[in-house]
Amino acid sequence: MAFMKKYLLPILGIFLAYYYYSANEEFRPEMLKGKKVIVTGASKGIGEEIAYHLAKMGAHVVVTARSEETLKKVVSRCLELGAASAYYIAGTMEDMSFAEQFVAKAGKLMGGLDMLILNHITNNSMNLFSDDIHLVRKNMEVNFLSYVVLSVAALPMLKQSNGSIVIVSSTAGKMANPLVAPYSGSKFALDGFFSSIREEYSVTKVNVSITLCILGLINTETAMKAVSGILDTNASPKEECALAIIKGGALRQEEVYYGSSVWTFLLLRNPGRRILEFLSLRSYNMDKFINNQALP
Ligand SMILES: NC(=O)c1ccc[n+]([C@@H]2O[C@H](COP(=O)([O-])OP(=O)(O)OC[C@H]3O[C@@H](n4cnc5c(N)ncnc54)[C@H](OP(=O)(O)O)[C@@H]3O)[C@@H](O)[C@H]2O)c1
Ligand SMILES: *[C@@H]1O[C@H](CO)[C@@H](O)[C@H](O)[C@H]1NC(C)=O
Ligand SMILES: *[C@@H]1O[C@H](CO)[C@@H](O)[C@H](O)[C@H]1NC(C)=O
Ligand SMILES: *[C@@H]1O[C@H](CO)[C@@H](O)[C@H](O)[C@H]1NC(C)=O
């Protein structure tokens, strides 16, 4: 106990202070001016608001979702708000070849890519899980696998620009909740995969940042409909949420927490996991992987 008090707690304190409060650069909207950004799931909800913020900041945007009609409106609003350019490409992220081709087309339209904001999800309702394997597969494909496909397709462009991948996740991707098992599974998968890739990038000196955004309940139409009569929590505004996501991405933060209490987020940040990740990385011999990866 004396050892704990004398050494462990101060070390823990310093470690946490370093990770959470290390002097971050201040966010300025000009950081996004002229940047080339993709936003998925941008026909409504948080994605739509992300597109509008980016437009106001003078970025180039390519938005996607399935419904062409709504995307058209989002693009014309973006142009009104001051986007350097704005395009849409409609399609479904159930289709992995669409996902791949989408990134190539978007890159061509903008002449490169600085930030890939992955935000779309398949529709869900809150329900007990019994045996709907089809729904689990759909959640894994749309909410997770397509994110991997999109990132792989975007990586060459992001390497060139020292760019960023921004992944929109949820508290349900960090802790258990009833009634959302397929969704939660797909959001946990994002954390496992992209946090792992982040460690690889750091070791192999790939300067592409990965930001995982952990959101509480946000007042989008879809979410309000889904939780109505089931969940009694305050919802945070989607506009402010969208801005928090962009800020986190621009500042190259590892994680963004928005839309729940300070206490929830303090606990979800899970210092135990951070310490273990930090320590376990040191027992790997990564040399033979670095040599292969360093080639352009
Ligand atoms: N709202 C919340 O309370 C909350 C909480 C935590 C996390 N989040 C996360 O925030 C993100 C956005 O949520 P939201 O509430 O803004 O959702 P939303 O309003 O329902 O928007 C979802 C977007 O995804 C698109 N989409 C749906 N199915 C698709 C498919 N098969 N292929 C391609 N695009 C598809 C939708 O457009 P189309 O239908 O036209 O395709 C729409 O643009 C999600 O990642 C969600 O997990 C939200
Ligand atoms: C998703 O939307 C489709 C089409 O509106 C509907 O048939 C399906 O039941 C919805 N799925 C869930 C899980 O809510
Ligand atoms: C990317 O970062 C490297 C190292 O800081 C720098 O030399 C290079 O100019 C940057 N490239 C771009 C396009 O910003
Ligand atoms: C990575 O890219 C960012 C953004 O261009 C730049 O600020 C930073 O210096 C780069 N870091 C390294 C290690 O090259």
PDB file of N, CA, C and O in Angstrom, residues 192-253:
ATOM      1  N   GLY A 192     -11.528  -1.612 -31.901  1.00  0.00           N
ATOM      2  CA  GLY A 192     -10.465  -2.625 -31.959  1.00  0.00           C
ATOM      3  C   GLY A 192      -9.606  -2.455 -33.197  1.00  0.00           C
ATOM      4  O   GLY A 192      -8.374  -2.419 -33.119  1.00  0.00           O
ATOM      5  N   PHE A 193     -10.245  -2.321 -34.336  1.00  0.00           N
ATOM      6  CA  PHE A 193      -9.502  -2.262 -35.591  1.00  0.00           C
ATOM      7  C   PHE A 193      -8.715  -0.963 -35.725  1.00  0.00           C
ATOM      8  O   PHE A 193      -7.498  -0.964 -35.948  1.00  0.00           O
ATOM      9  N   PHE A 194      -9.394   0.153 -35.578  1.00  0.00           N
ATOM     10  CA  PHE A 194      -8.734   1.431 -35.863  1.00  0.00           C
ATOM     11  C   PHE A 194      -7.740   1.842 -34.770  1.00  0.00           C
ATOM     12  O   PHE A 194      -6.746   2.505 -35.063  1.00  0.00           O
ATOM     13  N   SER A 195      -7.969   1.417 -33.525  1.00  0.00           N
ATOM     14  CA  SER A 195      -6.980   1.707 -32.480  1.00  0.00           C
ATOM     15  C   SER A 195      -5.722   0.889 -32.722  1.00  0.00           C
ATOM     16  O   SER A 195      -4.605   1.331 -32.456  1.00  0.00           O
ATOM     17  N   SER A 196      -5.915  -0.332 -33.234  1.00  0.00           N
ATOM     18  CA  SER A 196      -4.787  -1.190 -33.567  1.00  0.00           C
ATOM     19  C   SER A 196      -3.974  -0.599 -34.729  1.00  0.00           C
ATOM     20  O   SER A 196      -2.742  -0.510 -34.676  1.00  0.00           O
ATOM     21  N   ILE A 197      -4.679  -0.164 -35.763  1.00  0.00           N
ATOM     22  CA  ILE A 197      -4.036   0.482 -36.913  1.00  0.00           C
ATOM     23  C   ILE A 197      -3.287   1.743 -36.476  1.00  0.00           C
ATOM     24  O   ILE A 197      -2.206   2.050 -36.977  1.00  0.00           O
ATOM     25  N   ARG A 198      -3.853   2.460 -35.520  1.00  0.00           N
ATOM     26  CA  ARG A 198      -3.206   3.691 -35.049  1.00  0.00           C
ATOM     27  C   ARG A 198      -1.841   3.372 -34.453  1.00  0.00           C
ATOM     28  O   ARG A 198      -0.869   4.095 -34.684  1.00  0.00           O
ATOM     29  N   GLU A 199      -1.766   2.281 -33.691  1.00  0.00           N
ATOM     30  CA  GLU A 199      -0.477   1.887 -33.119  1.00  0.00           C
ATOM     31  C   GLU A 199       0.510   1.528 -34.226  1.00  0.00           C
ATOM     32  O   GLU A 199       1.683   1.877 -34.165  1.00  0.00           O
ATOM     33  N   GLU A 200       0.027   0.820 -35.256  1.00  0.00           N
ATOM     34  CA  GLU A 200       0.903   0.461 -36.369  1.00  0.00           C
ATOM     35  C   GLU A 200       1.415   1.704 -37.090  1.00  0.00           C
ATOM     36  O   GLU A 200       2.598   1.793 -37.426  1.00  0.00           O
ATOM     37  N   TYR A 201       0.538   2.651 -37.317  1.00  0.00           N
ATOM     38  CA  TYR A 201       0.941   3.885 -38.002  1.00  0.00           C
ATOM     39  C   TYR A 201       1.997   4.617 -37.179  1.00  0.00           C
ATOM     40  O   TYR A 201       2.944   5.181 -37.731  1.00  0.00           O
ATOM     41  N   SER A 202       1.829   4.599 -35.864  1.00  0.00           N
ATOM     42  CA  SER A 202       2.775   5.332 -35.035  1.00  0.00           C
ATOM     43  C   SER A 202       4.157   4.669 -35.103  1.00  0.00           C
ATOM     44  O   SER A 202       5.174   5.344 -35.218  1.00  0.00           O
ATOM     45  N   VAL A 203       4.190   3.341 -35.100  1.00  0.00           N
ATOM     46  CA  VAL A 203       5.471   2.636 -35.168  1.00  0.00           C
ATOM     47  C   VAL A 203       6.098   2.749 -36.559  1.00  0.00           C
ATOM     48  O   VAL A 203       7.295   2.926 -36.698  1.00  0.00           O
ATOM     49  N   THR A 204       5.272   2.639 -37.602  1.00  0.00           N
ATOM     50  CA  THR A 204       5.810   2.625 -38.967  1.00  0.00           C
ATOM     51  C   THR A 204       5.890   4.020 -39.582  1.00  0.00           C
ATOM     52  O   THR A 204       6.154   4.160 -40.773  1.00  0.00           O
ATOM     53  N   LYS A 205       5.613   5.045 -38.756  1.00  0.00           N
ATOM     54  CA  LYS A 205       5.743   6.440 -39.190  1.00  0.00           C
ATOM     55  C   LYS A 205       4.851   6.778 -40.376  1.00  0.00           C
ATOM     56  O   LYS A 205       5.248   7.483 -41.303  1.00  0.00           O
ATOM     57  N   VAL A 206       3.640   6.237 -40.356  1.00  0.00           N
ATOM     58  CA  VAL A 206       2.619   6.687 -41.301  1.00  0.00           C
ATOM     59  C   VAL A 206       1.933   7.869 -40.641  1.00  0.00           C
ATOM     60  O   VAL A 206       1.295   7.717 -39.600  1.00  0.00           O
ATOM     61  N   ASN A 207       2.080   9.046 -41.233  1.00  0.00           N
ATOM     62  CA  ASN A 207       1.557  10.246 -40.571  1.00  0.00           C
ATOM     63  C   ASN A 207       0.107  10.527 -40.984  1.00  0.00           C
ATOM     64  O   ASN A 207      -0.199  11.566 -41.546  1.00  0.00           O
ATOM     65  N   VAL A 208      -0.755   9.553 -40.702  1.00  0.00           N
ATOM     66  CA  VAL A 208      -2.193   9.732 -40.924  1.00  0.00           C
ATOM     67  C   VAL A 208      -2.856   9.568 -39.568  1.00  0.00           C
ATOM     68  O   VAL A 208      -2.730   8.517 -38.943  1.00  0.00           O
ATOM     69  N   SER A 209      -3.533  10.621 -39.080  1.00  0.00           N
ATOM     70  CA  SER A 209      -4.121  10.541 -37.740  1.00  0.00           C
ATOM     71  C   SER A 209      -5.446   9.789 -37.776  1.00  0.00           C
ATOM     72  O   SER A 209      -6.144   9.788 -38.794  1.00  0.00           O
ATOM     73  N   ILE A 210      -5.764   9.137 -36.681  1.00  0.00           N
ATOM     74  CA  ILE A 210      -7.035   8.415 -36.559  1.00  0.00           C
ATOM     75  C   ILE A 210      -7.747   8.924 -35.320  1.00  0.00           C
ATOM     76  O   ILE A 210      -7.217   8.840 -34.214  1.00  0.00           O
ATOM     77  N   THR A 211      -8.938   9.474 -35.519  1.00  0.00           N
ATOM     78  CA  THR A 211      -9.722  10.040 -34.419  1.00  0.00           C
ATOM     79  C   THR A 211     -11.008   9.241 -34.245  1.00  0.00           C
ATOM     80  O   THR A 211     -11.805   9.145 -35.180  1.00  0.00           O
ATOM     81  N   LEU A 212     -11.180   8.661 -33.081  1.00  0.00           N
ATOM     82  CA  LEU A 212     -12.406   7.908 -32.786  1.00  0.00           C
ATOM     83  C   LEU A 212     -13.317   8.806 -31.947  1.00  0.00           C
ATOM     84  O   LEU A 212     -12.903   9.273 -30.886  1.00  0.00           O
ATOM     85  N   CYS A 213     -14.537   9.031 -32.421  1.00  0.00           N
ATOM     86  CA  CYS A 213     -15.456   9.943 -31.722  1.00  0.00           C
ATOM     87  C   CYS A 213     -16.510   9.153 -30.954  1.00  0.00           C
ATOM     88  O   CYS A 213     -17.273   8.391 -31.546  1.00  0.00           O
ATOM     89  N   ILE A 214     -16.524   9.353 -29.644  1.00  0.00           N
ATOM     90  CA  ILE A 214     -17.441   8.622 -28.773  1.00  0.00           C
ATOM     91  C   ILE A 214     -18.586   9.553 -28.412  1.00  0.00           C
ATOM     92  O   ILE A 214     -18.406  10.498 -27.641  1.00  0.00           O
ATOM     93  N   LEU A 215     -19.757   9.296 -28.990  1.00  0.00           N
ATOM     94  CA  LEU A 215     -20.886  10.203 -28.799  1.00  0.00           C
ATOM     95  C   LEU A 215     -21.925   9.617 -27.856  1.00  0.00           C
ATOM     96  O   LEU A 215     -22.224   8.427 -27.923  1.00  0.00           O
ATOM     97  N   GLY A 216     -22.482  10.485 -27.008  1.00  0.00           N
ATOM     98  CA  GLY A 216     -23.674  10.120 -26.242  1.00  0.00           C
ATOM     99  C   GLY A 216     -24.905  10.344 -27.116  1.00  0.00           C
ATOM    100  O   GLY A 216     -24.786  10.459 -28.341  1.00  0.00           O
ATOM    101  N   LEU A 217     -26.075  10.459 -26.506  1.00  0.00           N
ATOM    102  CA  LEU A 217     -27.296  10.626 -27.293  1.00  0.00           C
ATOM    103  C   LEU A 217     -27.336  12.015 -27.944  1.00  0.00           C
ATOM    104  O   LEU A 217     -27.164  13.034 -27.272  1.00  0.00           O
ATOM    105  N   ILE A 218     -27.559  12.032 -29.255  1.00  0.00           N
ATOM    106  CA  ILE A 218     -27.580  13.273 -30.035  1.00  0.00           C
ATOM    107  C   ILE A 218     -28.981  13.419 -30.653  1.00  0.00           C
ATOM    108  O   ILE A 218     -29.558  12.417 -31.108  1.00  0.00           O
ATOM    109  N   ASN A 219     -29.463  14.653 -30.746  1.00  0.00           N
ATOM    110  CA  ASN A 219     -30.870  14.865 -31.108  1.00  0.00           C
ATOM    111  C   ASN A 219     -31.184  14.751 -32.600  1.00  0.00           C
ATOM    112  O   ASN A 219     -31.935  15.569 -33.138  1.00  0.00           O
ATOM    113  N   THR A 220     -30.654  13.775 -33.291  1.00  0.00           N
ATOM    114  CA  THR A 220     -31.034  13.589 -34.693  1.00  0.00           C
ATOM    115  C   THR A 220     -32.409  12.924 -34.739  1.00  0.00           C
ATOM    116  O   THR A 220     -32.813  12.239 -33.803  1.00  0.00           O
ATOM    117  N   GLU A 221     -33.096  13.114 -35.858  1.00  0.00           N
ATOM    118  CA  GLU A 221     -34.445  12.560 -36.009  1.00  0.00           C
ATOM    119  C   GLU A 221     -34.432  11.042 -35.807  1.00  0.00           C
ATOM    120  O   GLU A 221     -35.282  10.487 -35.107  1.00  0.00           O
ATOM    121  N   THR A 222     -33.454  10.400 -36.417  1.00  0.00           N
ATOM    122  CA  THR A 222     -33.355   8.940 -36.333  1.00  0.00           C
ATOM    123  C   THR A 222     -33.214   8.476 -34.889  1.00  0.00           C
ATOM    124  O   THR A 222     -33.919   7.563 -34.450  1.00  0.00           O
ATOM    125  N   ALA A 223     -32.313   9.133 -34.149  1.00  0.00           N
ATOM    126  CA  ALA A 223     -32.049   8.700 -32.778  1.00  0.00           C
ATOM    127  C   ALA A 223     -33.259   8.981 -31.891  1.00  0.00           C
ATOM    128  O   ALA A 223     -33.635   8.140 -31.065  1.00  0.00           O
ATOM    129  N   MET A 224     -33.879  10.147 -32.079  1.00  0.00           N
ATOM    130  CA  MET A 224     -35.022  10.501 -31.240  1.00  0.00           C
ATOM    131  C   MET A 224     -36.175   9.520 -31.451  1.00  0.00           C
ATOM    132  O   MET A 224     -36.849   9.123 -30.516  1.00  0.00           O
ATOM    133  N   LYS A 225     -36.365   9.111 -32.699  1.00  0.00           N
ATOM    134  CA  LYS A 225     -37.407   8.124 -32.999  1.00  0.00           C
ATOM    135  C   LYS A 225     -37.067   6.782 -32.346  1.00  0.00           C
ATOM    136  O   LYS A 225     -37.916   6.121 -31.760  1.00  0.00           O
ATOM    137  N   ALA A 226     -35.794   6.397 -32.449  1.00  0.00           N
ATOM    138  CA  ALA A 226     -35.388   5.074 -31.965  1.00  0.00           C
ATOM    139  C   ALA A 226     -35.504   4.945 -30.443  1.00  0.00           C
ATOM    140  O   ALA A 226     -35.898   3.889 -29.944  1.00  0.00           O
ATOM    141  N   VAL A 227     -35.171   6.022 -29.703  1.00  0.00           N
ATOM    142  CA  VAL A 227     -35.154   5.899 -28.235  1.00  0.00           C
ATOM    143  C   VAL A 227     -36.503   6.257 -27.602  1.00  0.00           C
ATOM    144  O   VAL A 227     -36.700   6.013 -26.404  1.00  0.00           O
ATOM    145  N   SER A 228     -37.408   6.810 -28.402  1.00  0.00           N
ATOM    146  CA  SER A 228     -38.675   7.312 -27.863  1.00  0.00           C
ATOM    147  C   SER A 228     -39.433   6.230 -27.082  1.00  0.00           C
ATOM    148  O   SER A 228     -39.701   5.142 -27.594  1.00  0.00           O
ATOM    149  N   GLY A 229     -39.738   6.550 -25.815  1.00  0.00           N
ATOM    150  CA  GLY A 229     -40.462   5.608 -24.968  1.00  0.00           C
ATOM    151  C   GLY A 229     -39.603   4.506 -24.382  1.00  0.00           C
ATOM    152  O   GLY A 229     -40.091   3.648 -23.663  1.00  0.00           O
ATOM    153  N   ILE A 230     -38.287   4.507 -24.712  1.00  0.00           N
ATOM    154  CA  ILE A 230     -37.399   3.448 -24.216  1.00  0.00           C
ATOM    155  C   ILE A 230     -36.308   4.010 -23.316  1.00  0.00           C
ATOM    156  O   ILE A 230     -36.034   3.500 -22.239  1.00  0.00           O
ATOM    157  N   LEU A 231     -35.685   5.099 -23.787  1.00  0.00           N
ATOM    158  CA  LEU A 231     -34.513   5.625 -23.100  1.00  0.00           C
ATOM    159  C   LEU A 231     -34.806   7.036 -22.624  1.00  0.00           C
ATOM    160  O   LEU A 231     -35.262   7.872 -23.403  1.00  0.00           O
ATOM    161  N   ASP A 232     -34.549   7.275 -21.342  1.00  0.00           N
ATOM    162  CA  ASP A 232     -34.846   8.576 -20.766  1.00  0.00           C
ATOM    163  C   ASP A 232     -33.538   9.305 -20.471  1.00  0.00           C
ATOM    164  O   ASP A 232     -33.050   9.290 -19.358  1.00  0.00           O
ATOM    165  N   THR A 233     -32.949   9.908 -21.494  1.00  0.00           N
ATOM    166  CA  THR A 233     -31.691  10.652 -21.338  1.00  0.00           C
ATOM    167  C   THR A 233     -31.805  11.941 -22.136  1.00  0.00           C
ATOM    168  O   THR A 233     -32.491  11.965 -23.153  1.00  0.00           O
ATOM    169  N   ASN A 234     -31.108  12.973 -21.709  1.00  0.00           N
ATOM    170  CA  ASN A 234     -31.093  14.209 -22.486  1.00  0.00           C
ATOM    171  C   ASN A 234     -30.245  14.025 -23.741  1.00  0.00           C
ATOM    172  O   ASN A 234     -29.180  13.423 -23.689  1.00  0.00           O
ATOM    173  N   ALA A 235     -30.725  14.572 -24.848  1.00  0.00           N
ATOM    174  CA  ALA A 235     -29.970  14.506 -26.097  1.00  0.00           C
ATOM    175  C   ALA A 235     -29.236  15.825 -26.317  1.00  0.00           C
ATOM    176  O   ALA A 235     -29.756  16.891 -26.018  1.00  0.00           O
ATOM    177  N   SER A 236     -28.027  15.744 -26.838  1.00  0.00           N
ATOM    178  CA  SER A 236     -27.234  16.947 -27.128  1.00  0.00           C
ATOM    179  C   SER A 236     -27.452  17.376 -28.570  1.00  0.00           C
ATOM    180  O   SER A 236     -27.817  16.560 -29.416  1.00  0.00           O
ATOM    181  N   PRO A 237     -27.196  18.676 -28.854  1.00  0.00           N
ATOM    182  CA  PRO A 237     -27.491  19.201 -30.200  1.00  0.00           C
ATOM    183  C   PRO A 237     -26.521  18.696 -31.272  1.00  0.00           C
ATOM    184  O   PRO A 237     -25.303  18.683 -31.077  1.00  0.00           O
ATOM    185  N   LYS A 238     -27.085  18.313 -32.401  1.00  0.00           N
ATOM    186  CA  LYS A 238     -26.298  17.721 -33.483  1.00  0.00           C
ATOM    187  C   LYS A 238     -25.321  18.713 -34.105  1.00  0.00           C
ATOM    188  O   LYS A 238     -24.255  18.324 -34.581  1.00  0.00           O
ATOM    189  N   GLU A 239     -25.680  20.008 -34.091  1.00  0.00           N
ATOM    190  CA  GLU A 239     -24.798  21.013 -34.709  1.00  0.00           C
ATOM    191  C   GLU A 239     -23.483  21.110 -33.935  1.00  0.00           C
ATOM    192  O   GLU A 239     -22.402  21.114 -34.523  1.00  0.00           O
ATOM    193  N   GLU A 240     -23.617  21.200 -32.596  1.00  0.00           N
ATOM    194  CA  GLU A 240     -22.429  21.310 -31.744  1.00  0.00           C
ATOM    195  C   GLU A 240     -21.616  20.013 -31.796  1.00  0.00           C
ATOM    196  O   GLU A 240     -20.386  20.033 -31.806  1.00  0.00           O
ATOM    197  N   CYS A 241     -22.333  18.904 -31.870  1.00  0.00           N
ATOM    198  CA  CYS A 241     -21.691  17.593 -31.969  1.00  0.00           C
ATOM    199  C   CYS A 241     -20.823  17.522 -33.232  1.00  0.00           C
ATOM    200  O   CYS A 241     -19.671  17.088 -33.194  1.00  0.00           O
ATOM    201  N   ALA A 242     -21.409  17.989 -34.346  1.00  0.00           N
ATOM    202  CA  ALA A 242     -20.692  17.951 -35.621  1.00  0.00           C
ATOM    203  C   ALA A 242     -19.410  18.772 -35.540  1.00  0.00           C
ATOM    204  O   ALA A 242     -18.354  18.361 -36.049  1.00  0.00           O
ATOM    205  N   LEU A 243     -19.485  19.925 -34.857  1.00  0.00           N
ATOM    206  CA  LEU A 243     -18.309  20.784 -34.728  1.00  0.00           C
ATOM    207  C   LEU A 243     -17.230  20.104 -33.871  1.00  0.00           C
ATOM    208  O   LEU A 243     -16.035  20.160 -34.197  1.00  0.00           O
ATOM    209  N   ALA A 244     -17.659  19.432 -32.807  1.00  0.00           N
ATOM    210  CA  ALA A 244     -16.702  18.728 -31.939  1.00  0.00           C
ATOM    211  C   ALA A 244     -15.952  17.645 -32.725  1.00  0.00           C
ATOM    212  O   ALA A 244     -14.754  17.431 -32.527  1.00  0.00           O
ATOM    213  N   ILE A 245     -16.649  16.994 -33.635  1.00  0.00           N
ATOM    214  CA  ILE A 245     -16.030  15.937 -34.452  1.00  0.00           C
ATOM    215  C   ILE A 245     -14.963  16.537 -35.374  1.00  0.00           C
ATOM    216  O   ILE A 245     -13.847  16.020 -35.481  1.00  0.00           O
ATOM    217  N   ILE A 246     -15.318  17.639 -36.023  1.00  0.00           N
ATOM    218  CA  ILE A 246     -14.364  18.291 -36.940  1.00  0.00           C
ATOM    219  C   ILE A 246     -13.135  18.794 -36.173  1.00  0.00           C
ATOM    220  O   ILE A 246     -11.996  18.614 -36.613  1.00  0.00           O
ATOM    221  N   LYS A 247     -13.374  19.411 -35.010  1.00  0.00           N
ATOM    222  CA  LYS A 247     -12.261  19.915 -34.194  1.00  0.00           C
ATOM    223  C   LYS A 247     -11.299  18.795 -33.826  1.00  0.00           C
ATOM    224  O   LYS A 247     -10.086  18.940 -33.968  1.00  0.00           O
ATOM    225  N   GLY A 248     -11.858  17.697 -33.333  1.00  0.00           N
ATOM    226  CA  GLY A 248     -11.029  16.560 -32.926  1.00  0.00           C
ATOM    227  C   GLY A 248     -10.187  16.047 -34.079  1.00  0.00           C
ATOM    228  O   GLY A 248      -9.011  15.730 -33.921  1.00  0.00           O
ATOM    229  N   GLY A 249     -10.797  15.995 -35.264  1.00  0.00           N
ATOM    230  CA  GLY A 249     -10.078  15.525 -36.445  1.00  0.00           C
ATOM    231  C   GLY A 249      -8.968  16.487 -36.830  1.00  0.00           C
ATOM    232  O   GLY A 249      -7.833  16.088 -37.088  1.00  0.00           O
ATOM    233  N   ALA A 250      -9.294  17.794 -36.837  1.00  0.00           N
ATOM    234  CA  ALA A 250      -8.315  18.803 -37.247  1.00  0.00           C
ATOM    235  C   ALA A 250      -7.136  18.855 -36.280  1.00  0.00           C
ATOM    236  O   ALA A 250      -6.003  19.101 -36.686  1.00  0.00           O
ATOM    237  N   LEU A 251      -7.399  18.621 -35.004  1.00  0.00           N
ATOM    238  CA  LEU A 251      -6.331  18.655 -33.998  1.00  0.00           C
ATOM    239  C   LEU A 251      -5.625  17.308 -33.874  1.00  0.00           C
ATOM    240  O   LEU A 251      -4.747  17.140 -33.029  1.00  0.00           O
ATOM    241  N   ARG A 252      -6.027  16.346 -34.697  1.00  0.00           N
ATOM    242  CA  ARG A 252      -5.425  15.007 -34.746  1.00  0.00           C
ATOM    243  C   ARG A 252      -5.489  14.312 -33.382  1.00  0.00           C
ATOM    244  O   ARG A 252      -4.552  13.604 -33.003  1.00  0.00           O
ATOM    245  N   GLN A 253      -6.600  14.530 -32.653  1.00  0.00           N
ATOM    246  CA  GLN A 253      -6.780  13.862 -31.363  1.00  0.00           C
ATOM    247  C   GLN A 253      -7.106  12.386 -31.576  1.00  0.00           C
ATOM    248  O   GLN A 253      -7.750  12.039 -32.552  1.00  0.00           O
TER     249      GLN A 253
END
